[in-house]
CSV table of C-alpha atoms in Angstrom, one decimal:
chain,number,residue,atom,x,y,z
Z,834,UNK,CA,14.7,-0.4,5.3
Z,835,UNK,CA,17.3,1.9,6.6
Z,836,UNK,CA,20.0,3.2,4.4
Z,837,UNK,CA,23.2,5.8,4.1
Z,838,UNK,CA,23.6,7.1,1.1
Z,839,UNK,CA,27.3,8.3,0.0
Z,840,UNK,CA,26.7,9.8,-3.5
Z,841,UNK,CA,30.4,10.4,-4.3
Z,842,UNK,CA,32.4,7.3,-4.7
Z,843,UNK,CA,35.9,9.7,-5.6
Z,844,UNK,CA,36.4,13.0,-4.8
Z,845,UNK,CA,39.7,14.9,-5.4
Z,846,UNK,CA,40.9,17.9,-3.8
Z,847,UNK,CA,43.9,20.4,-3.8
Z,848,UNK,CA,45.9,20.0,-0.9
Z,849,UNK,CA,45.0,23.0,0.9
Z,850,UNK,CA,41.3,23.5,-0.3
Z,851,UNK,CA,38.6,23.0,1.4
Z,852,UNK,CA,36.6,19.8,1.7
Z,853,UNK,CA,32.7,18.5,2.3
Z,854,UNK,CA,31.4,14.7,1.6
Z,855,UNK,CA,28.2,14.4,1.9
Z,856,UNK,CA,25.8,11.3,3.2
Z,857,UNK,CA,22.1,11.3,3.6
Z,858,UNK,CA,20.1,8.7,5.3
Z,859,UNK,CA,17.0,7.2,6.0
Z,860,UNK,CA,15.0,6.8,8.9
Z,861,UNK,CA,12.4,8.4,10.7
Z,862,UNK,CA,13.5,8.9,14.1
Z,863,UNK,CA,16.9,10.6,15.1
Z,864,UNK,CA,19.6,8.6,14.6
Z,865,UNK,CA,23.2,8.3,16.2
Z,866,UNK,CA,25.5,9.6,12.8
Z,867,UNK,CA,29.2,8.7,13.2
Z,868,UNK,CA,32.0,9.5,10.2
Z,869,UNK,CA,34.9,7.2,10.1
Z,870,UNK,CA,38.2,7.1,7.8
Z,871,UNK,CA,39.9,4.3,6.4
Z,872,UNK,CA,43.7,4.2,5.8
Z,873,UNK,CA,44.9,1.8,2.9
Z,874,UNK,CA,45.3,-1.4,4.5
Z,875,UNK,CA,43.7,-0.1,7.9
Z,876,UNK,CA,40.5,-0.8,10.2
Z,877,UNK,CA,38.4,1.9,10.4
Z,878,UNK,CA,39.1,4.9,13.1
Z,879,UNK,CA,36.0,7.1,14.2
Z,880,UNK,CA,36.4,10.7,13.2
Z,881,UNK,CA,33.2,12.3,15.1
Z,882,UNK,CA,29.8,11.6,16.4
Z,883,UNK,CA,26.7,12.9,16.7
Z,884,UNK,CA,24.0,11.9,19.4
Z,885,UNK,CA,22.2,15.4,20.4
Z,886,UNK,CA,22.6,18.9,21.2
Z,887,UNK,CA,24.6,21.2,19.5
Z,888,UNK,CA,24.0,20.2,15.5
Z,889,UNK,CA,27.6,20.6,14.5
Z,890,UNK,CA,30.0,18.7,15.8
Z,891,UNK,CA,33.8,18.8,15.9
Z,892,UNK,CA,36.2,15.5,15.4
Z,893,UNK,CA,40.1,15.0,15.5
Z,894,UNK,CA,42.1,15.9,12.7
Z,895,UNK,CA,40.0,19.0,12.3
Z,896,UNK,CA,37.2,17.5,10.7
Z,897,UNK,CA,33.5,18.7,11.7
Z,898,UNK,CA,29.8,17.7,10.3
Z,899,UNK,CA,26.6,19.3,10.6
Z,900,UNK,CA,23.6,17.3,11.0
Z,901,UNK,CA,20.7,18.8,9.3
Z,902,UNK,CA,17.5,17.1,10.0
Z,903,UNK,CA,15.8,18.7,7.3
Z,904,UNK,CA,17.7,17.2,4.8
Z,905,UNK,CA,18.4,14.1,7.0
Z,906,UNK,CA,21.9,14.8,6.1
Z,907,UNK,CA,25.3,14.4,7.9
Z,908,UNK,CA,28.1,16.1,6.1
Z,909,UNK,CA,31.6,15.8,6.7
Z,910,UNK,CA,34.2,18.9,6.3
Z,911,UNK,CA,37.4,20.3,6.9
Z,912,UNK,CA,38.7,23.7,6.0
Z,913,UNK,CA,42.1,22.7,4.5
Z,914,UNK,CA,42.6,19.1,3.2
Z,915,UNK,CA,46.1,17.8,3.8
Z,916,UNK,CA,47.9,15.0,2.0
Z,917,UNK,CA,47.4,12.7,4.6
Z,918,UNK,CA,43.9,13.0,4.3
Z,919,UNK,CA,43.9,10.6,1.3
Z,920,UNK,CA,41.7,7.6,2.8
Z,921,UNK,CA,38.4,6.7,2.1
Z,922,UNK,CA,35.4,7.9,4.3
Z,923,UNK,CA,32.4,6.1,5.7
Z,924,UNK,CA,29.3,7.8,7.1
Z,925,UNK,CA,27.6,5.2,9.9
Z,926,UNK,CA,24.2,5.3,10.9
Z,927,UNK,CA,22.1,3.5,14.3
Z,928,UNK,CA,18.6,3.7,14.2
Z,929,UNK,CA,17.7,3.9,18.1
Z,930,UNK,CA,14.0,3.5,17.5
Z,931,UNK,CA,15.1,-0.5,16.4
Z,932,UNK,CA,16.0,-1.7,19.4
Z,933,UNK,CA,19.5,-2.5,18.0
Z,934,UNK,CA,23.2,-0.8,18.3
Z,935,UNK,CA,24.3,-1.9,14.7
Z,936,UNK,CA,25.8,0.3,12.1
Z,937,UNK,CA,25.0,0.5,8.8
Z,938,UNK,CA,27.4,2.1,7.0
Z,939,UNK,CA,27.3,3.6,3.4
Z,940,UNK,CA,29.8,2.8,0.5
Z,941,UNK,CA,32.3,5.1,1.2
Z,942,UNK,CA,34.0,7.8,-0.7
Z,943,UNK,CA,37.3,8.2,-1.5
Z,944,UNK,CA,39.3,11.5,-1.3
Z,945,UNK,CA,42.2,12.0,-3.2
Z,946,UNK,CA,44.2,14.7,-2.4
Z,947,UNK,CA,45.9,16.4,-5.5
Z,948,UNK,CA,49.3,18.4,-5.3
F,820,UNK,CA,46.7,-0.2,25.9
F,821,UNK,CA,43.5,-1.9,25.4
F,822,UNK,CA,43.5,-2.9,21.9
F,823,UNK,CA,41.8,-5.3,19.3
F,824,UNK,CA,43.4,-8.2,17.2
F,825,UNK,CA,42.8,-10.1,14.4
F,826,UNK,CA,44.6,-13.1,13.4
F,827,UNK,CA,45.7,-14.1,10.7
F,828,UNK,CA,45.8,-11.0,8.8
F,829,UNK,CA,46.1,-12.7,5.3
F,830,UNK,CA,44.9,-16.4,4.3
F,831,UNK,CA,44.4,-17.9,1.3
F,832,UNK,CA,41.8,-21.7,1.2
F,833,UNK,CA,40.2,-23.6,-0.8
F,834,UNK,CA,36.6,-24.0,-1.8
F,835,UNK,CA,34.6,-26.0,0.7
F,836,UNK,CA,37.4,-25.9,3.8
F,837,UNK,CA,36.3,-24.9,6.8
F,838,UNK,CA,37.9,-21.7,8.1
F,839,UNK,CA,38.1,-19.7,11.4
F,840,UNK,CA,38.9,-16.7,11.6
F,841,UNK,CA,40.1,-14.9,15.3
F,842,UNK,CA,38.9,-11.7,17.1
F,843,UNK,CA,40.5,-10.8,20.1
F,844,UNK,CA,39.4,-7.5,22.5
F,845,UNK,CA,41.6,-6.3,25.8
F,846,UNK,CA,38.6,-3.5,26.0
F,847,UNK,CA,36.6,-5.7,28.4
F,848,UNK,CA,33.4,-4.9,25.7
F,849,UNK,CA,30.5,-6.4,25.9
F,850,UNK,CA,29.4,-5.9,22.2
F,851,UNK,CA,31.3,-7.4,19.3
F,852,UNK,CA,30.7,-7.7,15.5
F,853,UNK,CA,32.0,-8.5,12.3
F,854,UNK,CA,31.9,-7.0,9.3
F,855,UNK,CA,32.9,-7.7,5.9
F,856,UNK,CA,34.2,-5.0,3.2
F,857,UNK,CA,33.8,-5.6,-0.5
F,858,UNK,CA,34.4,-3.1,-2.9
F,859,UNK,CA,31.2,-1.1,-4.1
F,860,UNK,CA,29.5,-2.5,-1.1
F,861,UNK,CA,31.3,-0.6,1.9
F,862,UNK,CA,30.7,-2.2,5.0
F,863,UNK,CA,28.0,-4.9,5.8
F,864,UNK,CA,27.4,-6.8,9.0
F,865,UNK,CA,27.7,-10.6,9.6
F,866,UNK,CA,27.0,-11.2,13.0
F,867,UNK,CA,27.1,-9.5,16.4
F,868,UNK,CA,27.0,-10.3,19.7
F,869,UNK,CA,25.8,-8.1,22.7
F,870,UNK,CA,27.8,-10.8,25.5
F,871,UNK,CA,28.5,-14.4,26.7
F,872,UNK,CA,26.4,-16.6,25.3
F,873,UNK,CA,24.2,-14.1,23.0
F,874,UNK,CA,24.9,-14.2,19.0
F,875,UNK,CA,22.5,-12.5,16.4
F,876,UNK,CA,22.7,-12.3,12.7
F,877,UNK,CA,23.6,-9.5,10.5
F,878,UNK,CA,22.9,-8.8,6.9
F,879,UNK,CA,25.1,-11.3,5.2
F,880,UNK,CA,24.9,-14.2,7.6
F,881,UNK,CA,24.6,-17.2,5.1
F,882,UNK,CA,27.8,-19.4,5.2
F,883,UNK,CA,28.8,-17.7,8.7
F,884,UNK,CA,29.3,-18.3,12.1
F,885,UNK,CA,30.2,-17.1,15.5
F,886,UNK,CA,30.3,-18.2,19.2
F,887,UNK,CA,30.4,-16.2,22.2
F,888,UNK,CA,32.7,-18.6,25.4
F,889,UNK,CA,34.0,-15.4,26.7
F,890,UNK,CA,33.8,-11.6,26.8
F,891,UNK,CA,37.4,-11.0,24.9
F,892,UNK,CA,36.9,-13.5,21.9
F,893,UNK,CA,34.1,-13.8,18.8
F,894,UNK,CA,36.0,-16.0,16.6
F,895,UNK,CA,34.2,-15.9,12.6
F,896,UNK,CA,33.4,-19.9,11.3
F,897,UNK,CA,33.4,-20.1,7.5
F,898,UNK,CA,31.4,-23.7,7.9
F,899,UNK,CA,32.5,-23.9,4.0
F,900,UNK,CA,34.2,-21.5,2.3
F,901,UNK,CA,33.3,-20.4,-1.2
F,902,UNK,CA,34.8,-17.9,-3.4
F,903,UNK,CA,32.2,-15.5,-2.8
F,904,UNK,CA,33.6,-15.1,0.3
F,905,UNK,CA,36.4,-13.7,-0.2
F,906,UNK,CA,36.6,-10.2,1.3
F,907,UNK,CA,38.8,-8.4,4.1
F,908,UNK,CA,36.8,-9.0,7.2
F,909,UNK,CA,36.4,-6.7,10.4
F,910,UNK,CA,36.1,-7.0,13.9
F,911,UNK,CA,34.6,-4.4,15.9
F,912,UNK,CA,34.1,-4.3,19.2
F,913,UNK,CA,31.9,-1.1,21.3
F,914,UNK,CA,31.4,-0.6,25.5
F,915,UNK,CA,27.5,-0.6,25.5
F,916,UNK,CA,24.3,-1.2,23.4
F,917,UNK,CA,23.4,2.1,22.1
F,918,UNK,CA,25.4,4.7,20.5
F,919,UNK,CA,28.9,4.1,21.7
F,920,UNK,CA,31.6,4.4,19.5
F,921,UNK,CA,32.9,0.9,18.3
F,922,UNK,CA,36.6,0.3,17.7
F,923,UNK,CA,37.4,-1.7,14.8
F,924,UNK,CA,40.5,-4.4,14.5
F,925,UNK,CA,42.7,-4.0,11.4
F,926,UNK,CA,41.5,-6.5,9.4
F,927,UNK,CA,41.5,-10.0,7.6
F,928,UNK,CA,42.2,-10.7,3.8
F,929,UNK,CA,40.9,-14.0,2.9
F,930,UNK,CA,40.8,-15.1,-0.6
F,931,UNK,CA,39.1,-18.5,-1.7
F,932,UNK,CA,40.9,-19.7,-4.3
């Protein structure tokens, strides 16, 4: 079965450090990746995508991720965290090859951004 | 703007009620889902629909259900609600089958007391 795998469930950061979350998934075609972020108490707003093309792709809030299909990996980073950062993160997968336009999303990880 | 509601966003039943929860998309979408988030589990998929008239089940369909009368609406049935449901519940909705980008409502807190 297809699956994202988020192996951090916390992370905390220095505001002002840099940041990567990592998800790894499983499938064996090419799938669509997408990272979203969760305010407290919010839906979930899309970050970035990636479809094809250029492996590293470049979101708002000057996040980016690099899909490495080596590693089947999709890792989210930013240069400089900021405070407002502090959310959690999920990593979103479609499988193409199924047919089907669902996500599956992993279990998140939440960033904690530290004075 | 185009947006996407949920209503209520808080509600508290009883064990064995019969609840309906509301989705409601100005995007003109043809797909919508809904999802529920529990902690430790992330996101997981009840049902989705890819138009009028077309529902499917997700991963966690038991105890759910949904009808499609209209492209704007995808209202969630809880046929009988049991504590195990409680959860925050999300509505999504996206443009196309595929890869497009789905836009997610701001949520539902139901607890089953």
């Amino acid at each position: 079965a297809q699956s994202v795998t988020q192996p951090d469930i916390h992370i905390t950061v220095s505001e002002g450090a840099s940041l990567e979350l990592r998800c790894n998934y499983s499938y064996g075609a090419t799938p669509y990746l997408f990272w979203y972020v969760q305010s407290p108490g919010q839906g979930l707003q899309l970050l970035l995508k990636y479809f094809s093309g250029d492996t590293l792709v470049q979101g708002i809030k000057g996040f980016e991720a690099e899909f490495k299909r080596s590693q089947s990996s999709f890792n989210l980073r930013k240069p400089s965290v900021h405070w407002s950062d502090a959310a959690e993160y999920f990593c979103a997968v479609i499988d193409m090859n199924s047919g089907y336009s669902t996500l599956t999303f992993g279990k998140g990880t939440m960033l904690l951004v530290s004075p | 703007d185009a947006e996407i509601t949920q209503s209520p966003r808080h509600k508290i039943t009883e064990t064995g009620r019969q609840v309906t929860l509301a989705c409601h998309q100005t995007w003109n979408h043809n797909n919508m889902f809904w999802y529920r988030q529990d902690l430790g589990h992330g996101l997981r998929l009840i049902h989705y629909s890819y138009g009028v008239q077309d529902t499917n089940k997700g991963e966690v369909s038991d105890g759910y259900s949904v009808s499609r009368s209209n492209t704007e609406d995808l209202p969630l049935t809880l046929e009988s609600a049991a504590s195990s449901q409680t959860s925050v519940y999300f509505c999504a909705s996206s443009l196309l089958a595929g890869g497009n980008e789905q836009y997610f409502g701001p949520g539902t807190r139901l607890t089953v007391t």
